Coordinates of C-alpha atoms in Angstrom, one line a residue:
X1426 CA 132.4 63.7 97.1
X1427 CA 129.4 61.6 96.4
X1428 CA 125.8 63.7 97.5
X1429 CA 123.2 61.3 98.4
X1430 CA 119.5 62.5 98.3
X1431 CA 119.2 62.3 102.1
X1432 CA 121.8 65.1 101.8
X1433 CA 120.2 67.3 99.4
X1434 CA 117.2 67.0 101.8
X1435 CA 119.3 68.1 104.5
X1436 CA 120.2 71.5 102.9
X1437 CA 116.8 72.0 101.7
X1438 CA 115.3 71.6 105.3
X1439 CA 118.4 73.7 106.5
X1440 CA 117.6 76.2 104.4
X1441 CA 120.6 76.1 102.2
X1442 CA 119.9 76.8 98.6
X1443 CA 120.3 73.7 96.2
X1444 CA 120.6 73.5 92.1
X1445 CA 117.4 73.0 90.5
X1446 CA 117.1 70.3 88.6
X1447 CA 116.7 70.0 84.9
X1448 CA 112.3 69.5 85.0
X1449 CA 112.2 71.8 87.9
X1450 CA 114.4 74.7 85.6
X1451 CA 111.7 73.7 82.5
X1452 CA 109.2 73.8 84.9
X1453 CA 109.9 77.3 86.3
X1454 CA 110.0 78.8 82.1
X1455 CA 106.5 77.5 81.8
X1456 CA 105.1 78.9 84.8
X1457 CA 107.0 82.5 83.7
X1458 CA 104.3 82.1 80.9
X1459 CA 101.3 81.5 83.1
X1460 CA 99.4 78.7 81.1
X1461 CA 95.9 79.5 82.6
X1462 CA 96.3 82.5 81.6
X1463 CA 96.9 81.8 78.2
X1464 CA 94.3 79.3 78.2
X1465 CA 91.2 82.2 79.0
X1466 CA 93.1 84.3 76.3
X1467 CA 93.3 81.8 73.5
X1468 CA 89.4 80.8 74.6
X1469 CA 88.4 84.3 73.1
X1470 CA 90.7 83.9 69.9
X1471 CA 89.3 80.5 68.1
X1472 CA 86.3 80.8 68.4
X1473 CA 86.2 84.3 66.6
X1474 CA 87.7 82.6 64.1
X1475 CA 85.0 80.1 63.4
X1476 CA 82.5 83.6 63.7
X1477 CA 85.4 85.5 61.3
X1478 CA 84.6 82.5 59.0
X1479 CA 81.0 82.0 59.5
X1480 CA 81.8 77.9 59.4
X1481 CA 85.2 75.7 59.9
X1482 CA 88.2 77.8 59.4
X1483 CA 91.6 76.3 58.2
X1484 CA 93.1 74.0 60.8
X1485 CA 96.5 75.2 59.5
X1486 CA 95.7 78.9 60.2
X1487 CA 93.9 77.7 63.5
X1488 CA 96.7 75.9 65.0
X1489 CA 99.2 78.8 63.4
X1490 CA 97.1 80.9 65.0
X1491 CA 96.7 79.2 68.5
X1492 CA 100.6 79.0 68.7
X1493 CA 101.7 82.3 67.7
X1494 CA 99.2 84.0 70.2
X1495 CA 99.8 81.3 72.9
X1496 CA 103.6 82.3 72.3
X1497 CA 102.9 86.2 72.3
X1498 CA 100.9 85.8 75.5
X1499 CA 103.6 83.9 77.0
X1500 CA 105.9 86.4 76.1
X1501 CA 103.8 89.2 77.8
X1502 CA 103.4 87.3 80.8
X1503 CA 107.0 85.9 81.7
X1504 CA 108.0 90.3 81.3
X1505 CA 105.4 90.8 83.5
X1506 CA 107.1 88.2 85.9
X1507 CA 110.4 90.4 85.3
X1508 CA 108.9 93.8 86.1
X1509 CA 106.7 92.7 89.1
X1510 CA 109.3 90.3 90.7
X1511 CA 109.9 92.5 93.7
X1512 CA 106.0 92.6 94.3
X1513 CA 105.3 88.8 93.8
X1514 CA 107.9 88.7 96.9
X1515 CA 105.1 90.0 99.0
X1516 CA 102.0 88.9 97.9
X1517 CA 100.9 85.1 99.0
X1518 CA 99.0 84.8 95.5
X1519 CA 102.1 85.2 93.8
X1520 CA 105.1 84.2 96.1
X1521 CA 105.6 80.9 94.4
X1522 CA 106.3 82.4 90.7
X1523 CA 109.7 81.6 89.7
X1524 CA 111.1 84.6 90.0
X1525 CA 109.8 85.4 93.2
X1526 CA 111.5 81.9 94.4
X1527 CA 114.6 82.8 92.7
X1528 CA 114.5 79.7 91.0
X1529 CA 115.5 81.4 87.2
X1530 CA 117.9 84.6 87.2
X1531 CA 116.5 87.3 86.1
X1532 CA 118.6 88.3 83.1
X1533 CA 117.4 84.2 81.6
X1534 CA 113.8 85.2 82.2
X1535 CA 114.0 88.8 80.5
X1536 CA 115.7 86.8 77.4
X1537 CA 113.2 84.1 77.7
X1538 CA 110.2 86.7 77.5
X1539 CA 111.8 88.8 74.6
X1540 CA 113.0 85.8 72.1
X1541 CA 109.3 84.4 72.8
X1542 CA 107.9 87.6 71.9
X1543 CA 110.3 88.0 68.5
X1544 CA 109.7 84.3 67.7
X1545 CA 105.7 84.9 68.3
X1546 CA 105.7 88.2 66.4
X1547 CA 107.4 86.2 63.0
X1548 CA 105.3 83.1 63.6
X1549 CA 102.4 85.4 63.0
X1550 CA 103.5 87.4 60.3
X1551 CA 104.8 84.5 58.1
X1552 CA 101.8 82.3 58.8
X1553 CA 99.1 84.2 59.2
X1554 CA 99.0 87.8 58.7
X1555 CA 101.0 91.1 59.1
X1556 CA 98.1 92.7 60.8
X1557 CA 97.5 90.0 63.2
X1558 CA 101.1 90.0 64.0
X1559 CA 101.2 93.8 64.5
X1560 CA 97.9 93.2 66.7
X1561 CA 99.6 91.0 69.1
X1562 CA 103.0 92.7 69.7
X1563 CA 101.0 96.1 70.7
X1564 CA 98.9 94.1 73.2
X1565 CA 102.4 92.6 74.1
X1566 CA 104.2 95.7 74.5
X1567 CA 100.7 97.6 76.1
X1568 CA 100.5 94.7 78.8
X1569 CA 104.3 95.2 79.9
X1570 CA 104.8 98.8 79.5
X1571 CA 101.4 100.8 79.8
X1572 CA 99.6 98.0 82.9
X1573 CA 102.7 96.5 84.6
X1574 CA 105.1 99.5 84.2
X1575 CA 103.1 102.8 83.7
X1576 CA 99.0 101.6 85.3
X1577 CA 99.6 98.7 87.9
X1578 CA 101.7 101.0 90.9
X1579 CA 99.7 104.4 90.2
X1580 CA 96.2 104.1 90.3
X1581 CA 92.9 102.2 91.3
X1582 CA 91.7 101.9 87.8
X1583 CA 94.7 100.3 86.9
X1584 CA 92.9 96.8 85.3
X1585 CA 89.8 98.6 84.0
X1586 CA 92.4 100.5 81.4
X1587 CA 95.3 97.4 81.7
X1588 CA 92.9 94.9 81.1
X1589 CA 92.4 96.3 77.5
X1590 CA 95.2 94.3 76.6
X1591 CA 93.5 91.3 77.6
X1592 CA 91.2 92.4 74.9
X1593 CA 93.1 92.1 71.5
X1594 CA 93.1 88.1 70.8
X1595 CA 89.2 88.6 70.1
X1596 CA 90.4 90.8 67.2
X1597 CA 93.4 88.6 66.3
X1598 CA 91.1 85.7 66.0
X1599 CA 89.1 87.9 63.3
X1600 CA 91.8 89.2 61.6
X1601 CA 93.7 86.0 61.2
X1602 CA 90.8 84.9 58.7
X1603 CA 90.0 87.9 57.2
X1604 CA 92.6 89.9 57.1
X1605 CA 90.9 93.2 57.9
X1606 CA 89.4 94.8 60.8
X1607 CA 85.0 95.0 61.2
X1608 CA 82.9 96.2 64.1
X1609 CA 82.0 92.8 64.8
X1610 CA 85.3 91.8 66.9
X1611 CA 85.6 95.5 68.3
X1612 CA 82.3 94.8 69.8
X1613 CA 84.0 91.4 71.0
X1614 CA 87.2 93.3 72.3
X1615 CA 84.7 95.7 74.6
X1616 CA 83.1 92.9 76.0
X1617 CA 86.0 91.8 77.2
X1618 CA 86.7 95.2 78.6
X1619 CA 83.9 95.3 80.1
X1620 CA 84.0 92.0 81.3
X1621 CA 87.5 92.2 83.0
X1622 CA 86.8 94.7 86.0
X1623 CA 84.4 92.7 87.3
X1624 CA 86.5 89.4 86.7
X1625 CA 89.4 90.9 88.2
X1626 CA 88.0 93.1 91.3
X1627 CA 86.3 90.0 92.4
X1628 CA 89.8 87.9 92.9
X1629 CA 91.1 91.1 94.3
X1630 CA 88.5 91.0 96.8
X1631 CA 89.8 87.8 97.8
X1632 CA 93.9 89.0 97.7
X1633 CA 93.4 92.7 99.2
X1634 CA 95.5 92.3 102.0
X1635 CA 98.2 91.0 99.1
X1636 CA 97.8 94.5 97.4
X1637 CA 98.0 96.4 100.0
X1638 CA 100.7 95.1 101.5
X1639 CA 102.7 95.6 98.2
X1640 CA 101.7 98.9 97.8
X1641 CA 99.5 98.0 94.5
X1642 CA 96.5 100.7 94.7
X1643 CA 93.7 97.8 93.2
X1644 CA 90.8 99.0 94.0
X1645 CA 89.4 96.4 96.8
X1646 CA 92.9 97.3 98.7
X1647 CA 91.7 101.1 98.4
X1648 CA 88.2 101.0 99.1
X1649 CA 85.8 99.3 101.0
X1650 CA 84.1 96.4 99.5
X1651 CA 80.3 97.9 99.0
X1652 CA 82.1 100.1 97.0
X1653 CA 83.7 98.0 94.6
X1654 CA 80.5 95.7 94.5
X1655 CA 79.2 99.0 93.1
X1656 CA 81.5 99.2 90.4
X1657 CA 81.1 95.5 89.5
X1658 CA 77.4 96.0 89.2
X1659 CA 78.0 98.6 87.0
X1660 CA 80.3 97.1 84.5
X1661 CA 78.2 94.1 84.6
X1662 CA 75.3 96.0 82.9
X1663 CA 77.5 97.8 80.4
X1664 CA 79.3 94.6 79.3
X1665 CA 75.6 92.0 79.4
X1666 CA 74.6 95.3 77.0
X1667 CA 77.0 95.6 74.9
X1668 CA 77.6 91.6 74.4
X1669 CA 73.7 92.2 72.6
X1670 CA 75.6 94.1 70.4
X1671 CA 77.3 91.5 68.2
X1672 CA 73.8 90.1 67.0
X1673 CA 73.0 92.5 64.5
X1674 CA 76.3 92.5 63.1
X1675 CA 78.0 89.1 62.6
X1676 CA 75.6 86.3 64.1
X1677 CA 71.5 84.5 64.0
X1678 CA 69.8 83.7 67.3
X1679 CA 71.1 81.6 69.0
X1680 CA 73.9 84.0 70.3
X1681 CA 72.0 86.3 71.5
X1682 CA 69.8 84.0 73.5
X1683 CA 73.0 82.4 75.2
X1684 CA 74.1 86.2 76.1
X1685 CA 70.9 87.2 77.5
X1686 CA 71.2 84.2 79.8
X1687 CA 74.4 84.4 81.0
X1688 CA 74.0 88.0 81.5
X1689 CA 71.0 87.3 83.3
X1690 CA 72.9 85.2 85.5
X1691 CA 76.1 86.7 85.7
X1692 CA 73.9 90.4 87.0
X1693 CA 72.3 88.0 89.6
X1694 CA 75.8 87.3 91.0
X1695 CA 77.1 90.4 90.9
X1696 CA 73.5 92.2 92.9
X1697 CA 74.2 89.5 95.1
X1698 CA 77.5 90.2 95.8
X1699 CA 76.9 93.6 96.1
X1700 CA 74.6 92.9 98.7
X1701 CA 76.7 90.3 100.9
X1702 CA 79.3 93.5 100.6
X1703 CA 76.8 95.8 101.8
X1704 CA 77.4 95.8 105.6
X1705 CA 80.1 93.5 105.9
X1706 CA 84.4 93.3 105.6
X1707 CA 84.5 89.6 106.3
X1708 CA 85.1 87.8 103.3
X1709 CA 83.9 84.7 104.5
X1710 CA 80.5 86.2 103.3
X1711 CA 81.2 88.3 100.9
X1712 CA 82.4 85.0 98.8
X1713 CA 84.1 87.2 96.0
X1714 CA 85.7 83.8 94.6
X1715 CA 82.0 82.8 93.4
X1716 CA 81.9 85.5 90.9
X1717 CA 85.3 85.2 90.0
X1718 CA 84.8 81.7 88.9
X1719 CA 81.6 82.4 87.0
X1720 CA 83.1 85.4 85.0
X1721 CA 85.2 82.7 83.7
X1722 CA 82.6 80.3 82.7
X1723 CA 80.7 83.2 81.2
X1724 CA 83.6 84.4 79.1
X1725 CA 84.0 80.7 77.8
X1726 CA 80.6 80.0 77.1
X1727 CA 80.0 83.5 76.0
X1728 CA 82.6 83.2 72.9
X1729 CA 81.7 79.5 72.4
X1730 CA 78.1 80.6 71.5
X1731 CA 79.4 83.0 68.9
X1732 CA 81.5 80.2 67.3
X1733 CA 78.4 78.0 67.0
X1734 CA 75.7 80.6 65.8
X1735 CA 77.2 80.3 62.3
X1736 CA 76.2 76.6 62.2
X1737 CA 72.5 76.8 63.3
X1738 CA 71.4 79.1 60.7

């Protein structure tokens, strides 16, 4: 029997499920990896590398580089999609993932995540370095076992101690050049630590009502927002501090001068958050998306500033 594409619509507005096609199947494997995900994560690994080098590092190790880690984070991330599927069900920030939409069996996506994590892991280890390699598989296998599995359904500080994974590419980049671990990208990898409560809590904000209505004990869903303005302020200070850090050891001036402006800034959104949270629930002026969006631009810029020091000396 011949099916038309007036039929197919049919079922779909009946509600009968339909085969994906072929670029909707490919489609659904790349989302399992979340790309802008992997894009904020590989933003913190080149640019080490130019620091690492204090100039132009090999565009062979580079692009070696850029793939194996964009494959391990892949990897990470389409598990993640496999552990959290149930949850993604329930939350509207994540109810189109592919899993969630049962558009890629489950069993497909668990292979899919583990051969991209074997493949990432050799890519590494063959073309760059054994240490980097090892690097990357334990911030695969902390991301998937110790957040998603062990952190993300029992308690509140679930990112600040999660989000460490998050951390490592900054000391991949550095170790991909030199082949040895410094202070200089450690300080990198607690910025990032630093950085990421207030990056995440502020989206959060935004998707409490998501959390809490998967049971996920992030902190905006578990106390009020005042509160977790608080916290942001907090971490704010100890991450604009500790970015200061990395001057001494690995870079000239201009650096530091682009951290103490962006710090500047970024602690003038985060008092002003905490004070539109001060007396109010209503999101609509609490505007946690602002600081979210900023943390991202600071992170970019932050990291891009240490790749170009070397040059201006």
């Amino acid at each position: 029997m011949h099916v038309t594409a007036v039929d197919v619509n049919s079922a779909n507005r009946a509600g009968i499920p339909t085969s994906p096609g072929f670029r909707d199947v490919v489609k659904g494997y790349v989302a399992l990896t979340k790309p802008r995900i992997i894009e904020l994560l590989l933003l913190t690994t080149v640019p080490v590398m130019f620091l690492a080098e204090q100039g132009v590092p090999s565009l062979w190790l580079v692009i070696a580089t850029f793939c194996g880690g964009a494959l391990s984070a892949g990897s990470a991330n389409a598990l993640n999609c496999v552990v959290d599927a149930d949850v993604d069900q329930l939350m509207r920030r994540t109810s189109r993932r592919p899993l969630a939409r049962h558009q890629i069996p489950t069993r497909n996506a668990l292979i899919f995540g583990l051969v991209l994590g074997v493949v990432s892991t050799a890519m590494l280890g063959f073309w760059v370095n054994w240490l980097s390699a090892g690097l990357a598989l334990a911030a695969n296998v902390f991301y998937v076992v110790g957040y998603t599995m062990i952190l993300k359904r029992r308690t509140s500080q679930n990112i600040v101690w999660g989000g460490a994974a998050g951390c490592f590419p900054a000391v991949i980049g550095w170790t991909a050049v030199t082949n040895e671990l410094a202070l200089a990208p450690f300080v990198l990898f607690l910025v990032i630590f630093f950085w990421t409560p207030p990056h995440f809590w502020s989206l959060a904000m935004r998707y409490r009502e998501d959390y809490a209505a998967a049971s996920i004990p992030m902190l905006p869903s578990v106390v009020g927002s005042a509160e977790v303005a608080r916290q942001i302020v907090i971490y704010t200070w100890v991450m604009v501090g500790t970015s200061l850090l990395l001057w001494p050891l690995a870079t000239g001036w201009f650096y530091p001068a682009v951290a103490i402006v962006l710090g500047i800034v970024f602690l003038v959104e985060a008092y002003d958050l905490k004070s539109r949270a001060q007396d109010t629930e209503d999101l609509s002026v609490i505007k946690p998306m602002r600081l979210f969006h900023f943390s991202n631009a600071y992170l970019a810029l932050l990291f891009v500033a240490a790749a170009v020091d070397p040059f201006l000396r």
